[in-house]
Amino acid sequence: MPSILVTCYSRTGKTKILAESIGKGAKEVDGIDVDVLAFNRVSASDLVRYDGIILGSPVYFGGVAAELKEFIDDTTFVRGKLVGKVGAAFTTAGDRTGGKETAILSIVQAMLIHGMIVVGDPISPEANNDEHNGGHYGLAADGQLTENDLRQAEHFGRYVATVVSRMC
Ligand SMILES: Cc1cc2nc3c(=O)[nH]c(=O)nc-3n(C[C@H](O)[C@H](O)[C@H](O)COP(=O)(O)O)c2cc1C
């Protein structure tokens, strides 16, 4: 059965909450195994087992947290083994203009270097414009998480899982 891993570095828990909502949405898609794993339980070599990989980090100084960067750097040892897998990224920030897109793009950049097929965060047909966060390159939220952020995260998870199920 196709499988998806959702994991993220999270120091104060916000990004982890998004990861859980992404996982919840992904689990709604039939025929996909979804693991939402704590960051300290995942090593770069585990990624090889999954068809879809959804990685997240808080924004730290406009980029990803050093812990997530270290994890990404470790994936050099599985270079060539992630080709053709589906990838997606998410982040949380303190501020509205806090660097969410640059953080997401640095995750996406690594995924592209691995030859992964990156899925963005298209506007949900169910959401009205006031509600939508406009992730564009991946899922993003800032400030206190709202019900809408969590709904959007579930939608993102469902969407990535749907793409994985179509491709596998
Ligand atoms: C070292 C550090 C750097 C940060 N840099 C930024 C930043 O550049 N922009 C921003 O909006 N928030 C920044 N923040 C705030 C975090 O991105 C934000 O609180 C995030 O939601 C925390 O996620 P977590 O609860 O998963 O750890 C920073 C926080 C820390 C600790």
mmCIF file of C-alpha atoms and ligand atoms in Angstrom:
data_model
loop_
_atom_site.group_PDB
_atom_site.id
_atom_site.type_symbol
_atom_site.label_atom_id
_atom_site.label_comp_id
_atom_site.label_asym_id
_atom_site.label_seq_id
_atom_site.Cartn_x
_atom_site.Cartn_y
_atom_site.Cartn_z
ATOM 1 C CA MET A 1 0.000 0.000 0.000
ATOM 2 C CA PRO A 2 1.321 3.506 -0.773
ATOM 3 C CA SER A 3 2.562 5.312 2.306
ATOM 4 C CA ILE A 4 3.143 8.841 3.511
ATOM 5 C CA LEU A 5 5.360 10.184 6.263
ATOM 6 C CA VAL A 6 4.526 13.458 7.984
ATOM 7 C CA THR A 7 7.177 14.827 10.306
ATOM 8 C CA CYS A 8 8.575 18.164 11.399
ATOM 9 C CA TYR A 9 10.913 19.802 13.819
ATOM 10 C CA SER A 10 8.908 21.751 16.396
ATOM 11 C CA ARG A 11 10.304 23.417 19.520
ATOM 12 C CA THR A 12 7.148 24.864 21.038
ATOM 13 C CA GLY A 13 4.540 22.615 19.424
ATOM 14 C CA LYS A 14 2.836 24.755 16.768
ATOM 15 C CA THR A 15 4.352 23.113 13.717
ATOM 16 C CA LYS A 16 3.644 19.727 15.300
ATOM 17 C CA ILE A 17 -0.050 20.605 15.592
ATOM 18 C CA LEU A 18 -0.111 21.373 11.865
ATOM 19 C CA ALA A 19 1.640 18.039 11.202
ATOM 20 C CA GLU A 20 -1.112 16.216 13.101
ATOM 21 C CA SER A 21 -3.830 17.986 11.100
ATOM 22 C CA ILE A 22 -2.029 17.229 7.830
ATOM 23 C CA GLY A 23 -1.863 13.579 8.892
ATOM 24 C CA LYS A 24 -5.548 13.591 9.821
ATOM 25 C CA GLY A 25 -6.475 14.853 6.345
ATOM 26 C CA ALA A 26 -4.142 12.389 4.607
ATOM 27 C CA LYS A 27 -5.698 9.482 6.529
ATOM 28 C CA GLU A 28 -9.083 10.328 5.009
ATOM 29 C CA VAL A 29 -7.818 9.147 1.625
ATOM 30 C CA ASP A 30 -8.529 5.446 1.120
ATOM 31 C CA GLY A 31 -5.705 3.034 0.499
ATOM 32 C CA ILE A 32 -2.854 5.096 1.946
ATOM 33 C CA ASP A 33 -0.803 4.319 5.057
ATOM 34 C CA VAL A 34 0.015 7.525 6.911
ATOM 35 C CA ASP A 35 2.648 7.825 9.641
ATOM 36 C CA VAL A 36 2.817 11.057 11.624
ATOM 37 C CA LEU A 37 6.080 10.622 13.480
ATOM 38 C CA ALA A 38 7.864 12.684 16.089
ATOM 39 C CA PHE A 39 10.983 14.253 14.619
ATOM 40 C CA ASN A 40 13.307 12.417 17.009
ATOM 41 C CA ARG A 41 11.904 9.076 15.830
ATOM 42 C CA VAL A 42 12.819 9.605 12.180
ATOM 43 C CA SER A 43 16.177 9.273 10.472
ATOM 44 C CA ALA A 44 17.008 10.195 6.911
ATOM 45 C CA SER A 45 17.237 6.511 5.951
ATOM 46 C CA ASP A 46 13.584 6.009 7.002
ATOM 47 C CA LEU A 47 12.482 8.255 4.129
ATOM 48 C CA VAL A 48 13.313 5.548 1.609
ATOM 49 C CA ARG A 49 10.311 3.480 2.803
ATOM 50 C CA TYR A 50 7.709 6.108 1.917
ATOM 51 C CA ASP A 51 6.047 7.151 -1.345
ATOM 52 C CA GLY A 52 5.173 10.614 -0.027
ATOM 53 C CA ILE A 53 7.202 12.745 2.401
ATOM 54 C CA ILE A 54 5.730 15.845 4.051
ATOM 55 C CA LEU A 55 8.350 17.805 5.973
ATOM 56 C CA GLY A 56 7.886 20.821 8.205
ATOM 57 C CA SER A 57 9.835 23.345 10.249
ATOM 58 C CA PRO A 58 9.177 26.552 12.123
ATOM 59 C CA VAL A 59 10.610 29.642 10.436
ATOM 60 C CA TYR A 60 13.893 30.587 12.084
ATOM 61 C CA PHE A 61 15.371 33.814 10.733
ATOM 62 C CA GLY A 62 13.569 33.395 7.448
ATOM 63 C CA GLY A 63 14.783 29.852 6.906
ATOM 64 C CA VAL A 64 14.279 26.461 8.482
ATOM 65 C CA ALA A 65 15.411 25.497 11.985
ATOM 66 C CA ALA A 66 18.985 24.179 12.185
ATOM 67 C CA GLU A 67 17.610 20.815 13.360
ATOM 68 C CA LEU A 68 15.579 20.394 10.161
ATOM 69 C CA LYS A 69 18.533 21.546 8.052
ATOM 70 C CA GLU A 70 20.708 18.949 9.751
ATOM 71 C CA PHE A 71 18.097 16.301 8.952
ATOM 72 C CA ILE A 72 18.014 17.441 5.313
ATOM 73 C CA ASP A 73 21.804 17.357 5.161
ATOM 74 C CA ASP A 74 21.724 13.752 6.398
ATOM 75 C CA THR A 75 19.585 12.816 3.375
ATOM 76 C CA THR A 76 22.735 13.060 1.280
ATOM 77 C CA PHE A 77 23.302 9.449 2.372
ATOM 78 C CA VAL A 78 20.087 8.365 0.609
ATOM 79 C CA ARG A 79 20.800 10.386 -2.520
ATOM 80 C CA GLY A 80 19.238 8.674 -5.541
ATOM 81 C CA LYS A 81 16.741 6.735 -3.413
ATOM 82 C CA LEU A 82 14.131 9.494 -3.182
ATOM 83 C CA VAL A 83 13.793 10.030 -6.919
ATOM 84 C CA GLY A 84 10.155 10.104 -8.039
ATOM 85 C CA LYS A 85 8.677 10.291 -4.529
ATOM 86 C CA VAL A 86 6.074 12.938 -3.775
ATOM 87 C CA GLY A 87 7.253 15.749 -1.490
ATOM 88 C CA ALA A 88 5.516 18.612 0.250
ATOM 89 C CA ALA A 89 6.488 21.172 2.879
ATOM 90 C CA PHE A 90 4.906 23.181 5.670
ATOM 91 C CA THR A 91 5.888 25.798 8.181
ATOM 92 C CA THR A 92 4.709 28.044 10.986
ATOM 93 C CA ALA A 93 6.010 31.513 11.771
ATOM 94 C CA GLY A 94 5.570 34.108 14.461
ATOM 95 C CA ASP A 95 4.799 36.942 12.077
ATOM 96 C CA ARG A 96 2.610 37.401 9.059
ATOM 97 C CA THR A 97 5.577 38.411 6.914
ATOM 98 C CA GLY A 98 8.014 36.282 8.836
ATOM 99 C CA GLY A 99 9.683 34.281 6.046
ATOM 100 C CA LYS A 100 7.251 31.404 5.562
ATOM 101 C CA GLU A 101 7.822 31.172 1.828
ATOM 102 C CA THR A 102 11.616 31.239 2.069
ATOM 103 C CA ALA A 103 11.510 28.506 4.728
ATOM 104 C CA ILE A 104 9.169 26.353 2.629
ATOM 105 C CA LEU A 105 11.245 26.902 -0.483
ATOM 106 C CA SER A 106 14.408 25.714 1.214
ATOM 107 C CA ILE A 107 12.676 22.404 2.024
ATOM 108 C CA VAL A 108 11.250 22.221 -1.501
ATOM 109 C CA GLN A 109 14.684 22.989 -2.941
ATOM 110 C CA ALA A 110 16.176 19.934 -1.223
ATOM 111 C CA MET A 111 13.269 17.804 -2.437
ATOM 112 C CA LEU A 112 13.829 18.951 -6.017
ATOM 113 C CA ILE A 113 17.548 18.222 -5.734
ATOM 114 C CA HIS A 114 16.565 14.676 -4.741
ATOM 115 C CA GLY A 115 14.392 14.404 -7.864
ATOM 116 C CA MET A 116 11.173 14.371 -5.891
ATOM 117 C CA ILE A 117 7.870 15.541 -7.332
ATOM 118 C CA VAL A 118 6.823 18.526 -5.262
ATOM 119 C CA VAL A 119 3.196 19.281 -4.455
ATOM 120 C CA GLY A 120 2.216 22.827 -3.505
ATOM 121 C CA ASP A 121 -0.800 24.148 -1.642
ATOM 122 C CA PRO A 122 -3.372 25.190 -4.218
ATOM 123 C CA ILE A 123 -6.356 27.224 -3.115
ATOM 124 C CA SER A 124 -9.070 24.924 -1.867
ATOM 125 C CA PRO A 125 -12.290 25.135 -3.851
ATOM 126 C CA GLU A 126 -14.181 25.000 -0.520
ATOM 127 C CA ALA A 127 -12.358 27.977 1.013
ATOM 128 C CA ASN A 128 -13.352 31.544 0.464
ATOM 129 C CA ASN A 129 -10.601 34.098 -0.052
ATOM 130 C CA ASP A 130 -10.878 35.505 3.464
ATOM 131 C CA GLU A 131 -10.221 32.112 4.941
ATOM 132 C CA HIS A 132 -7.405 30.873 2.738
ATOM 133 C CA ASN A 133 -3.839 31.346 3.932
ATOM 134 C CA GLY A 134 -2.361 31.149 0.453
ATOM 135 C CA GLY A 135 0.388 28.608 1.082
ATOM 136 C CA HIS A 136 1.283 28.527 -2.618
ATOM 137 C CA TYR A 137 4.561 26.579 -2.283
ATOM 138 C CA GLY A 138 3.416 24.572 0.702
ATOM 139 C CA LEU A 139 1.270 24.948 3.799
ATOM 140 C CA ALA A 140 1.964 27.948 6.014
ATOM 141 C CA ALA A 141 0.482 29.490 9.124
ATOM 142 C CA ASP A 142 1.531 32.349 11.386
ATOM 143 C CA GLY A 143 0.664 33.643 14.823
ATOM 144 C CA GLN A 144 -1.783 31.645 16.908
ATOM 145 C CA LEU A 145 -3.156 28.685 14.974
ATOM 146 C CA THR A 146 -6.829 29.083 14.076
ATOM 147 C CA GLU A 147 -9.537 26.573 13.230
ATOM 148 C CA ASN A 148 -9.077 27.662 9.631
ATOM 149 C CA ASP A 149 -5.342 26.861 9.755
ATOM 150 C CA LEU A 150 -6.155 23.359 10.948
ATOM 151 C CA ARG A 151 -8.856 22.919 8.297
ATOM 152 C CA GLN A 152 -6.408 24.093 5.663
ATOM 153 C CA ALA A 153 -3.803 21.654 6.981
ATOM 154 C CA GLU A 154 -6.279 18.775 6.722
ATOM 155 C CA HIS A 155 -7.096 19.838 3.176
ATOM 156 C CA PHE A 156 -3.370 19.933 2.340
ATOM 157 C CA GLY A 157 -2.886 16.432 3.768
ATOM 158 C CA ARG A 158 -5.845 15.097 1.783
ATOM 159 C CA TYR A 159 -4.513 16.730 -1.356
ATOM 160 C CA VAL A 160 -0.979 15.316 -1.032
ATOM 161 C CA ALA A 161 -2.396 11.875 -0.210
ATOM 162 C CA THR A 162 -4.654 12.025 -3.271
ATOM 163 C CA VAL A 163 -1.658 12.802 -5.471
ATOM 164 C CA VAL A 164 0.301 9.908 -3.923
ATOM 165 C CA SER A 165 -2.606 7.520 -4.475
ATOM 166 C CA ARG A 166 -2.893 8.599 -8.135
ATOM 167 C CA MET A 167 0.819 8.065 -8.698
ATOM 168 C CA CYS A 168 1.233 4.701 -6.994
HETATM 169 C C1 LIG B 1 15.427 31.140 16.870
HETATM 170 C C2 LIG B 1 14.069 31.584 16.371
HETATM 171 C C3 LIG B 1 13.993 32.300 15.206
HETATM 172 C C4 LIG B 1 12.744 32.711 14.724
HETATM 173 N N1 LIG B 1 12.694 33.401 13.544
HETATM 174 C C5 LIG B 1 11.497 33.786 13.062
HETATM 175 C C6 LIG B 1 11.410 34.501 11.830
HETATM 176 O O1 LIG B 1 12.394 34.782 11.155
HETATM 177 N N2 LIG B 1 10.184 34.884 11.411
HETATM 178 C C7 LIG B 1 9.048 34.612 12.118
HETATM 179 O O2 LIG B 1 7.960 35.009 11.698
HETATM 180 N N3 LIG B 1 9.082 33.906 13.278
HETATM 181 C C8 LIG B 1 10.282 33.479 13.755
HETATM 182 N N4 LIG B 1 10.335 32.754 14.918
HETATM 183 C C9 LIG B 1 9.074 32.307 15.547
HETATM 184 C C10 LIG B 1 8.717 30.869 15.158
HETATM 185 O O3 LIG B 1 8.858 30.648 13.757
HETATM 186 C C11 LIG B 1 7.272 30.552 15.523
HETATM 187 O O4 LIG B 1 7.027 30.824 16.873
HETATM 188 C C12 LIG B 1 6.935 29.111 15.185
HETATM 189 O O5 LIG B 1 5.537 28.998 15.040
HETATM 190 C C13 LIG B 1 7.399 28.148 16.270
HETATM 191 O O6 LIG B 1 7.095 26.846 15.860
HETATM 192 P P1 LIG B 1 7.100 25.616 16.878
HETATM 193 O O7 LIG B 1 6.051 25.929 17.928
HETATM 194 O O8 LIG B 1 6.730 24.442 16.060
HETATM 195 O O9 LIG B 1 8.467 25.506 17.477
HETATM 196 C C14 LIG B 1 11.565 32.370 15.429
HETATM 197 C C15 LIG B 1 11.663 31.653 16.633
HETATM 198 C C16 LIG B 1 12.902 31.265 17.102
HETATM 199 C C17 LIG B 1 12.993 30.461 18.391
#
